[in-house]
Amino acid sequence: MTTGIEKITFNGLPAVRITAPDGATATILNLGAHIVSWIPAGGDERLYLSDKSAFKVGEAVRGGVPVCFPQFGGRGNLPKHGFARLVEWTETESRVGKDFATATFTLTDDEASRKIWPHAFAVELTVLISGQRLDIELGVKNQGENALSFTGALHTYLRMREVEEVKIEGLHGLRYLDAPTGVEHDETGVDLTIEAETDRVYFDANRPVLVREPHRSLGIGKENFADVVVWNPWEKNSAAIADLPDNGFRYMLCVEAAAVNKPVELAPGAEWWGRQTIAAL
Ligand code: TA6
């Protein structure tokens, strides 16, 4: 095991692999500051990654943790889920401490971004691993002279042994938007199970979410992201997504810390941050 920070090439793309002294490791692409692997200390891979991903600048990677910014989904005129996942970020700081390893990537506006989103901004993504835990923090600063607003998400693809075995707890009683129909409901179930296409935005989801598999679990918390998105494309959509294997839906579940329903508003000079924490249990 190599402890530390390694600059590597991952499927042809520049990446950083961080490894904590306890053996926890994560790999982050410069493209999109996209986490493509997370293995907790002594554990197995906990993120789903499609090997049909293009792994090309300008195209989104399918799996891992896409950073959706400054637009969630199609809620605006930008490319779906924003442009941040399509471009290269700069690695600014990586280090290993006594019981953690961390890497930080930044993205600022440039001519191309200003053409489609006329704002001066600085975005930072910090990944920290320690033992059984992964922290992902997104920071946004408005560096311009006008107010800006954005939506976004840490679009985390969790790796599942078999998605039909999974029970998701912590969403009971929440209002949610069922994205395919555009209709809102209240969550009446105690455990959410995935047995069909599921694409929901749970509003103001303030409790932690527990993703239980028969043999292991993940506890997912967040700060400052108001919403939780749960997505599985199921069979028909999975087959229609070119960069996902036909049966890919069986082995993935997206549980996303998201700011969707109420865009984040930033006055000139103002900053915001949001964090998703995942603990392997
Ligand atoms: O977060 C769920 C979602 O918005 C779904 O509606 C689905 O389209 C998914 O994201 C994936 O989007 P992508 O652009 O990566 O294919």
mmCIF file of C-alpha atoms and ligand atoms in Angstrom:
data_model
loop_
_atom_site.group_PDB
_atom_site.id
_atom_site.type_symbol
_atom_site.label_atom_id
_atom_site.label_comp_id
_atom_site.label_asym_id
_atom_site.label_seq_id
_atom_site.Cartn_x
_atom_site.Cartn_y
_atom_site.Cartn_z
ATOM 1 C CA MET A 1 0.000 0.000 0.000
ATOM 2 C CA THR A 2 1.285 3.449 -0.899
ATOM 3 C CA THR A 3 0.349 6.106 1.621
ATOM 4 C CA GLY A 4 0.226 9.587 0.241
ATOM 5 C CA ILE A 5 -0.535 11.512 -2.855
ATOM 6 C CA GLU A 6 0.059 10.033 -6.299
ATOM 7 C CA LYS A 7 -0.446 11.758 -9.625
ATOM 8 C CA ILE A 8 -1.762 9.035 -11.873
ATOM 9 C CA THR A 9 -3.443 8.521 -15.217
ATOM 10 C CA PHE A 10 -6.886 7.011 -14.878
ATOM 11 C CA ASN A 11 -8.436 5.747 -18.105
ATOM 12 C CA GLY A 12 -6.242 8.227 -19.961
ATOM 13 C CA LEU A 13 -7.115 11.199 -17.754
ATOM 14 C CA PRO A 14 -4.941 12.985 -15.191
ATOM 15 C CA ALA A 15 -6.000 12.124 -11.662
ATOM 16 C CA VAL A 16 -4.847 12.193 -8.072
ATOM 17 C CA ARG A 17 -4.977 9.159 -5.832
ATOM 18 C CA ILE A 18 -4.947 9.940 -2.127
ATOM 19 C CA THR A 19 -4.300 7.247 0.456
ATOM 20 C CA ALA A 20 -4.597 7.805 4.188
ATOM 21 C CA PRO A 21 -2.281 6.045 6.667
ATOM 22 C CA ASP A 22 -5.177 3.736 7.610
ATOM 23 C CA GLY A 23 -5.434 2.529 3.991
ATOM 24 C CA ALA A 24 -8.555 4.475 2.961
ATOM 25 C CA THR A 25 -8.104 5.642 -0.612
ATOM 26 C CA ALA A 26 -9.858 7.794 -3.208
ATOM 27 C CA THR A 27 -9.132 8.738 -6.797
ATOM 28 C CA ILE A 28 -10.173 12.096 -8.201
ATOM 29 C CA LEU A 29 -9.973 13.151 -11.834
ATOM 30 C CA ASN A 30 -8.928 16.678 -12.767
ATOM 31 C CA LEU A 31 -11.839 16.464 -15.198
ATOM 32 C CA GLY A 32 -14.753 17.780 -13.158
ATOM 33 C CA ALA A 33 -12.906 17.192 -9.831
ATOM 34 C CA HIS A 34 -14.740 13.934 -10.261
ATOM 35 C CA ILE A 35 -14.250 11.267 -7.569
ATOM 36 C CA VAL A 36 -14.134 7.952 -9.437
ATOM 37 C CA SER A 37 -13.179 5.635 -6.584
ATOM 38 C CA TRP A 38 -13.504 5.491 -2.827
ATOM 39 C CA ILE A 39 -12.350 2.510 -0.809
ATOM 40 C CA PRO A 40 -12.699 2.925 2.963
ATOM 41 C CA ALA A 41 -9.975 1.525 5.248
ATOM 42 C CA GLY A 42 -9.955 -2.260 5.028
ATOM 43 C CA GLY A 43 -13.026 -2.196 2.806
ATOM 44 C CA ASP A 44 -14.212 -2.545 -0.766
ATOM 45 C CA GLU A 45 -15.016 -0.028 -3.500
ATOM 46 C CA ARG A 46 -18.170 1.903 -2.528
ATOM 47 C CA LEU A 47 -18.722 3.990 -5.672
ATOM 48 C CA TYR A 48 -20.223 2.744 -8.893
ATOM 49 C CA LEU A 49 -18.313 3.620 -12.069
ATOM 50 C CA SER A 50 -19.390 2.627 -15.564
ATOM 51 C CA ASP A 51 -16.577 1.249 -17.687
ATOM 52 C CA LYS A 52 -18.511 2.571 -20.686
ATOM 53 C CA SER A 53 -17.777 6.171 -19.597
ATOM 54 C CA ALA A 54 -16.123 8.236 -22.326
ATOM 55 C CA PHE A 55 -13.309 9.486 -20.056
ATOM 56 C CA LYS A 56 -12.933 12.524 -22.276
ATOM 57 C CA VAL A 57 -12.830 16.244 -21.493
ATOM 58 C CA GLY A 58 -16.169 17.695 -22.595
ATOM 59 C CA GLU A 59 -18.109 14.549 -21.674
ATOM 60 C CA ALA A 60 -19.469 13.593 -18.280
ATOM 61 C CA VAL A 61 -18.150 10.488 -16.568
ATOM 62 C CA ARG A 62 -20.907 7.991 -15.706
ATOM 63 C CA GLY A 63 -20.524 7.077 -12.068
ATOM 64 C CA GLY A 64 -18.411 8.260 -9.170
ATOM 65 C CA VAL A 65 -19.368 11.719 -7.941
ATOM 66 C CA PRO A 66 -20.142 14.189 -10.731
ATOM 67 C CA VAL A 67 -20.190 17.777 -9.450
ATOM 68 C CA CYS A 68 -23.311 19.362 -10.885
ATOM 69 C CA PHE A 69 -22.756 23.127 -10.988
ATOM 70 C CA PRO A 70 -24.074 25.780 -11.586
ATOM 71 C CA GLN A 71 -27.247 24.047 -12.746
ATOM 72 C CA PHE A 72 -28.970 20.905 -11.587
ATOM 73 C CA GLY A 73 -30.418 18.786 -14.396
ATOM 74 C CA GLY A 74 -32.235 20.735 -17.060
ATOM 75 C CA ARG A 75 -33.394 23.583 -14.803
ATOM 76 C CA GLY A 76 -31.946 26.331 -16.972
ATOM 77 C CA ASN A 77 -30.245 26.944 -20.297
ATOM 78 C CA LEU A 78 -26.851 25.467 -19.466
ATOM 79 C CA PRO A 79 -25.706 21.980 -20.473
ATOM 80 C CA LYS A 80 -27.522 19.366 -18.347
ATOM 81 C CA HIS A 81 -26.169 19.390 -14.775
ATOM 82 C CA GLY A 82 -24.017 22.440 -15.615
ATOM 83 C CA PHE A 83 -20.571 22.770 -17.127
ATOM 84 C CA ALA A 84 -18.345 22.029 -14.117
ATOM 85 C CA ARG A 85 -18.311 18.282 -14.738
ATOM 86 C CA LEU A 86 -17.223 18.759 -18.362
ATOM 87 C CA VAL A 87 -14.042 20.773 -17.815
ATOM 88 C CA GLU A 88 -10.663 20.358 -16.146
ATOM 89 C CA TRP A 89 -10.196 21.741 -12.661
ATOM 90 C CA THR A 90 -6.864 22.595 -11.037
ATOM 91 C CA GLU A 91 -5.547 20.559 -8.161
ATOM 92 C CA THR A 92 -4.450 23.130 -5.596
ATOM 93 C CA GLU A 93 -3.632 21.179 -2.467
ATOM 94 C CA SER A 94 -3.278 17.534 -1.481
ATOM 95 C CA ARG A 95 -1.877 16.282 1.775
ATOM 96 C CA VAL A 96 -1.837 13.416 4.185
ATOM 97 C CA GLY A 97 -2.230 13.810 7.941
ATOM 98 C CA LYS A 98 -1.955 11.363 10.825
ATOM 99 C CA ASP A 99 -5.362 9.841 10.118
ATOM 100 C CA PHE A 100 -6.613 11.390 6.886
ATOM 101 C CA ALA A 101 -5.775 12.274 3.306
ATOM 102 C CA THR A 102 -7.275 15.195 1.430
ATOM 103 C CA ALA A 103 -7.240 16.808 -1.993
ATOM 104 C CA THR A 104 -8.629 20.144 -3.167
ATOM 105 C CA PHE A 105 -9.500 21.201 -6.700
ATOM 106 C CA THR A 106 -10.582 24.614 -7.936
ATOM 107 C CA LEU A 107 -12.397 25.997 -10.929
ATOM 108 C CA THR A 108 -12.799 29.654 -11.875
ATOM 109 C CA ASP A 109 -14.662 31.370 -14.676
ATOM 110 C CA ASP A 110 -13.013 31.690 -18.080
ATOM 111 C CA GLU A 111 -14.022 32.957 -21.482
ATOM 112 C CA ALA A 112 -15.970 29.797 -22.297
ATOM 113 C CA SER A 113 -17.899 29.772 -19.002
ATOM 114 C CA ARG A 114 -18.674 33.511 -19.187
ATOM 115 C CA LYS A 115 -20.162 33.021 -22.661
ATOM 116 C CA ILE A 116 -22.870 30.741 -21.277
ATOM 117 C CA TRP A 117 -22.956 31.923 -17.638
ATOM 118 C CA PRO A 118 -21.875 35.550 -17.277
ATOM 119 C CA HIS A 119 -20.463 35.403 -13.750
ATOM 120 C CA ALA A 120 -17.078 35.624 -12.063
ATOM 121 C CA PHE A 121 -16.816 32.731 -9.621
ATOM 122 C CA ALA A 122 -14.386 30.498 -7.762
ATOM 123 C CA VAL A 123 -15.483 26.971 -6.937
ATOM 124 C CA GLU A 124 -13.536 24.592 -4.744
ATOM 125 C CA LEU A 125 -14.057 20.886 -4.140
ATOM 126 C CA THR A 126 -12.345 19.276 -1.171
ATOM 127 C CA VAL A 127 -12.296 15.513 -0.723
ATOM 128 C CA LEU A 128 -11.263 14.112 2.635
ATOM 129 C CA ILE A 129 -10.980 10.437 3.528
ATOM 130 C CA SER A 130 -10.384 8.949 6.935
ATOM 131 C CA GLY A 131 -11.139 5.396 8.042
ATOM 132 C CA GLN A 132 -14.676 4.579 6.999
ATOM 133 C CA ARG A 133 -15.553 8.140 6.060
ATOM 134 C CA LEU A 134 -15.641 10.277 2.933
ATOM 135 C CA ASP A 135 -16.295 14.028 3.145
ATOM 136 C CA ILE A 136 -16.947 16.012 -0.001
ATOM 137 C CA GLU A 137 -17.232 19.770 0.327
ATOM 138 C CA LEU A 138 -18.180 22.171 -2.405
ATOM 139 C CA GLY A 139 -17.401 25.855 -1.868
ATOM 140 C CA VAL A 140 -18.613 28.633 -4.136
ATOM 141 C CA LYS A 141 -17.578 32.282 -4.107
ATOM 142 C CA ASN A 142 -19.178 35.032 -6.140
ATOM 143 C CA GLN A 143 -16.196 37.042 -7.393
ATOM 144 C CA GLY A 144 -18.263 39.295 -9.615
ATOM 145 C CA GLU A 145 -20.063 42.591 -9.188
ATOM 146 C CA ASN A 146 -23.561 41.192 -9.688
ATOM 147 C CA ALA A 147 -25.555 38.707 -7.661
ATOM 148 C CA LEU A 148 -25.542 35.147 -8.921
ATOM 149 C CA SER A 149 -27.688 32.125 -8.224
ATOM 150 C CA PHE A 150 -27.061 28.466 -8.829
ATOM 151 C CA THR A 151 -28.423 24.986 -8.300
ATOM 152 C CA GLY A 152 -26.272 21.908 -8.060
ATOM 153 C CA ALA A 153 -25.513 18.555 -6.533
ATOM 154 C CA LEU A 154 -22.900 16.059 -5.527
ATOM 155 C CA HIS A 155 -24.406 13.387 -7.783
ATOM 156 C CA THR A 156 -23.019 10.400 -5.870
ATOM 157 C CA TYR A 157 -23.305 6.984 -7.553
ATOM 158 C CA LEU A 158 -23.146 4.357 -4.795
ATOM 159 C CA ARG A 159 -22.084 0.846 -5.723
ATOM 160 C CA MET A 160 -24.696 -1.736 -4.797
ATOM 161 C CA ARG A 161 -24.444 -5.522 -4.804
ATOM 162 C CA GLU A 162 -28.007 -5.672 -6.150
ATOM 163 C CA VAL A 163 -30.176 -2.564 -6.029
ATOM 164 C CA GLU A 164 -33.374 -4.541 -5.422
ATOM 165 C CA GLU A 165 -31.964 -5.673 -2.068
ATOM 166 C CA VAL A 166 -31.514 -2.096 -0.845
ATOM 167 C CA LYS A 167 -33.595 -0.239 1.712
ATOM 168 C CA ILE A 168 -33.246 3.533 2.024
ATOM 169 C CA GLU A 169 -34.214 5.021 5.393
ATOM 170 C CA GLY A 170 -34.564 8.617 6.532
ATOM 171 C CA LEU A 171 -36.929 10.005 3.920
ATOM 172 C CA HIS A 172 -40.258 9.250 5.604
ATOM 173 C CA GLY A 173 -42.617 12.224 5.771
ATOM 174 C CA LEU A 174 -40.688 14.379 3.324
ATOM 175 C CA ARG A 175 -42.250 16.193 0.401
ATOM 176 C CA TYR A 176 -40.721 15.119 -2.893
ATOM 177 C CA LEU A 177 -40.920 15.860 -6.558
ATOM 178 C CA ASP A 178 -41.268 12.802 -8.743
ATOM 179 C CA ALA A 179 -39.154 14.055 -11.646
ATOM 180 C CA PRO A 180 -40.517 11.822 -14.462
ATOM 181 C CA THR A 181 -44.141 12.909 -13.827
ATOM 182 C CA GLY A 182 -43.474 16.380 -12.384
ATOM 183 C CA VAL A 183 -45.911 15.609 -9.555
ATOM 184 C CA GLU A 184 -45.195 16.246 -5.863
ATOM 185 C CA HIS A 185 -46.019 13.745 -3.103
ATOM 186 C CA ASP A 186 -45.364 13.098 0.572
ATOM 187 C CA GLU A 187 -43.156 10.117 1.300
ATOM 188 C CA THR A 188 -45.333 7.631 3.191
ATOM 189 C CA GLY A 189 -42.944 4.689 3.217
ATOM 190 C CA VAL A 190 -40.513 4.107 6.062
ATOM 191 C CA ASP A 191 -38.074 2.263 3.818
ATOM 192 C CA LEU A 192 -37.758 3.262 0.193
ATOM 193 C CA THR A 193 -37.013 0.306 -2.054
ATOM 194 C CA ILE A 194 -36.020 0.469 -5.702
ATOM 195 C CA GLU A 195 -38.217 -1.654 -7.933
ATOM 196 C CA ALA A 196 -38.792 0.678 -10.872
ATOM 197 C CA GLU A 197 -37.423 3.914 -12.302
ATOM 198 C CA THR A 198 -36.905 6.238 -9.335
ATOM 199 C CA ASP A 199 -35.973 9.883 -9.846
ATOM 200 C CA ARG A 200 -36.989 12.052 -6.914
ATOM 201 C CA VAL A 201 -35.995 15.312 -5.306
ATOM 202 C CA TYR A 202 -36.733 15.219 -1.567
ATOM 203 C CA PHE A 203 -37.100 18.760 -0.266
ATOM 204 C CA ASP A 204 -35.545 20.008 2.970
ATOM 205 C CA ALA A 205 -34.259 16.559 3.818
ATOM 206 C CA ASN A 206 -32.510 17.275 7.082
ATOM 207 C CA ARG A 207 -32.122 13.801 8.552
ATOM 208 C CA PRO A 208 -29.272 11.476 7.613
ATOM 209 C CA VAL A 209 -30.091 8.810 5.070
ATOM 210 C CA LEU A 210 -29.218 5.181 5.651
ATOM 211 C CA VAL A 211 -28.691 2.963 2.612
ATOM 212 C CA ARG A 212 -28.976 -0.590 3.889
ATOM 213 C CA GLU A 213 -27.830 -3.632 1.983
ATOM 214 C CA PRO A 214 -28.213 -7.078 3.548
ATOM 215 C CA HIS A 215 -24.486 -7.289 4.263
ATOM 216 C CA ARG A 216 -23.447 -3.646 4.760
ATOM 217 C CA SER A 217 -24.726 -0.069 4.935
ATOM 218 C CA LEU A 218 -23.842 3.523 4.179
ATOM 219 C CA GLY A 219 -24.810 6.454 6.379
ATOM 220 C CA ILE A 220 -25.133 9.688 4.432
ATOM 221 C CA GLY A 221 -25.259 13.130 5.973
ATOM 222 C CA LYS A 222 -25.033 16.599 4.543
ATOM 223 C CA GLU A 223 -24.789 20.246 5.495
ATOM 224 C CA ASN A 224 -26.156 23.283 3.668
ATOM 225 C CA PHE A 225 -27.494 21.262 0.750
ATOM 226 C CA ALA A 226 -31.241 21.383 1.408
ATOM 227 C CA ASP A 227 -32.358 18.499 -0.791
ATOM 228 C CA VAL A 228 -31.637 14.845 -1.415
ATOM 229 C CA VAL A 229 -32.018 13.334 -4.866
ATOM 230 C CA VAL A 230 -32.546 9.598 -5.239
ATOM 231 C CA TRP A 231 -32.079 8.214 -8.730
ATOM 232 C CA ASN A 232 -32.030 4.831 -10.369
ATOM 233 C CA PRO A 233 -32.841 4.690 -14.081
ATOM 234 C CA TRP A 234 -34.096 1.090 -14.005
ATOM 235 C CA GLU A 235 -34.028 -1.328 -16.894
ATOM 236 C CA LYS A 236 -35.400 0.531 -19.916
ATOM 237 C CA ASN A 237 -33.585 3.813 -19.259
ATOM 238 C CA SER A 238 -30.382 2.006 -18.367
ATOM 239 C CA ALA A 239 -30.410 0.331 -21.776
ATOM 240 C CA ALA A 240 -31.012 3.715 -23.409
ATOM 241 C CA ILE A 241 -28.058 5.428 -21.686
ATOM 242 C CA ALA A 242 -25.128 4.847 -24.030
ATOM 243 C CA ASP A 243 -22.402 5.032 -21.402
ATOM 244 C CA LEU A 244 -24.110 2.706 -18.921
ATOM 245 C CA PRO A 245 -24.142 -1.071 -19.374
ATOM 246 C CA ASP A 246 -27.660 -2.428 -19.974
ATOM 247 C CA ASN A 247 -27.659 -4.028 -16.529
ATOM 248 C CA GLY A 248 -25.772 -1.102 -14.901
ATOM 249 C CA PHE A 249 -28.878 0.018 -13.025
ATOM 250 C CA ARG A 250 -28.652 -3.116 -10.867
ATOM 251 C CA TYR A 251 -25.330 -2.098 -9.353
ATOM 252 C CA MET A 252 -25.826 1.636 -8.782
ATOM 253 C CA LEU A 253 -27.916 3.947 -6.683
ATOM 254 C CA CYS A 254 -27.555 7.710 -6.706
ATOM 255 C CA VAL A 255 -28.138 9.467 -3.392
ATOM 256 C CA GLU A 256 -27.222 13.081 -3.968
ATOM 257 C CA ALA A 257 -26.741 16.058 -1.664
ATOM 258 C CA ALA A 258 -28.435 18.738 -3.739
ATOM 259 C CA ALA A 259 -29.560 22.345 -3.871
ATOM 260 C CA VAL A 260 -32.403 22.075 -6.354
ATOM 261 C CA ASN A 261 -35.685 23.408 -5.109
ATOM 262 C CA LYS A 262 -34.395 26.753 -3.865
ATOM 263 C CA PRO A 263 -31.421 28.061 -5.837
ATOM 264 C CA VAL A 264 -28.528 29.367 -3.745
ATOM 265 C CA GLU A 265 -28.286 33.156 -4.062
ATOM 266 C CA LEU A 266 -24.906 34.835 -3.643
ATOM 267 C CA ALA A 267 -24.421 38.588 -3.401
ATOM 268 C CA PRO A 268 -21.180 40.027 -4.826
ATOM 269 C CA GLY A 269 -18.287 38.744 -2.688
ATOM 270 C CA ALA A 270 -20.482 36.224 -0.830
ATOM 271 C CA GLU A 271 -19.527 32.599 -0.289
ATOM 272 C CA TRP A 272 -21.430 29.350 0.262
ATOM 273 C CA TRP A 273 -20.378 25.829 1.050
ATOM 274 C CA GLY A 274 -22.159 22.511 1.179
ATOM 275 C CA ARG A 275 -20.933 19.109 2.284
ATOM 276 C CA GLN A 276 -21.862 15.474 1.876
ATOM 277 C CA THR A 277 -20.460 12.942 4.335
ATOM 278 C CA ILE A 278 -20.657 9.216 3.728
ATOM 279 C CA ALA A 279 -19.768 6.622 6.342
ATOM 280 C CA ALA A 280 -19.316 2.977 5.440
ATOM 281 C CA LEU A 281 -20.996 0.901 8.152
HETATM 282 O O1 TA6 B 1 -30.007 13.259 -10.507
HETATM 283 C C1 TA6 B 1 -30.908 12.532 -11.267
HETATM 284 C C2 TA6 B 1 -30.828 12.984 -12.700
HETATM 285 O O2 TA6 B 1 -31.120 14.351 -12.787
HETATM 286 C C3 TA6 B 1 -31.774 12.111 -13.527
HETATM 287 O O3 TA6 B 1 -32.918 12.788 -13.961
HETATM 288 C C4 TA6 B 1 -30.905 11.555 -14.620
HETATM 289 O O4 TA6 B 1 -31.110 12.089 -15.829
HETATM 290 C C5 TA6 B 1 -29.527 11.695 -14.032
HETATM 291 O O5 TA6 B 1 -29.512 12.814 -13.216
HETATM 292 C C6 TA6 B 1 -28.300 11.563 -14.904
HETATM 293 O O6 TA6 B 1 -28.067 12.647 -15.705
HETATM 294 P P1 TA6 B 1 -26.909 12.608 -16.780
HETATM 295 O O7 TA6 B 1 -26.917 13.933 -17.456
HETATM 296 O O8 TA6 B 1 -25.630 12.343 -16.044
HETATM 297 O O9 TA6 B 1 -27.257 11.470 -17.710
#
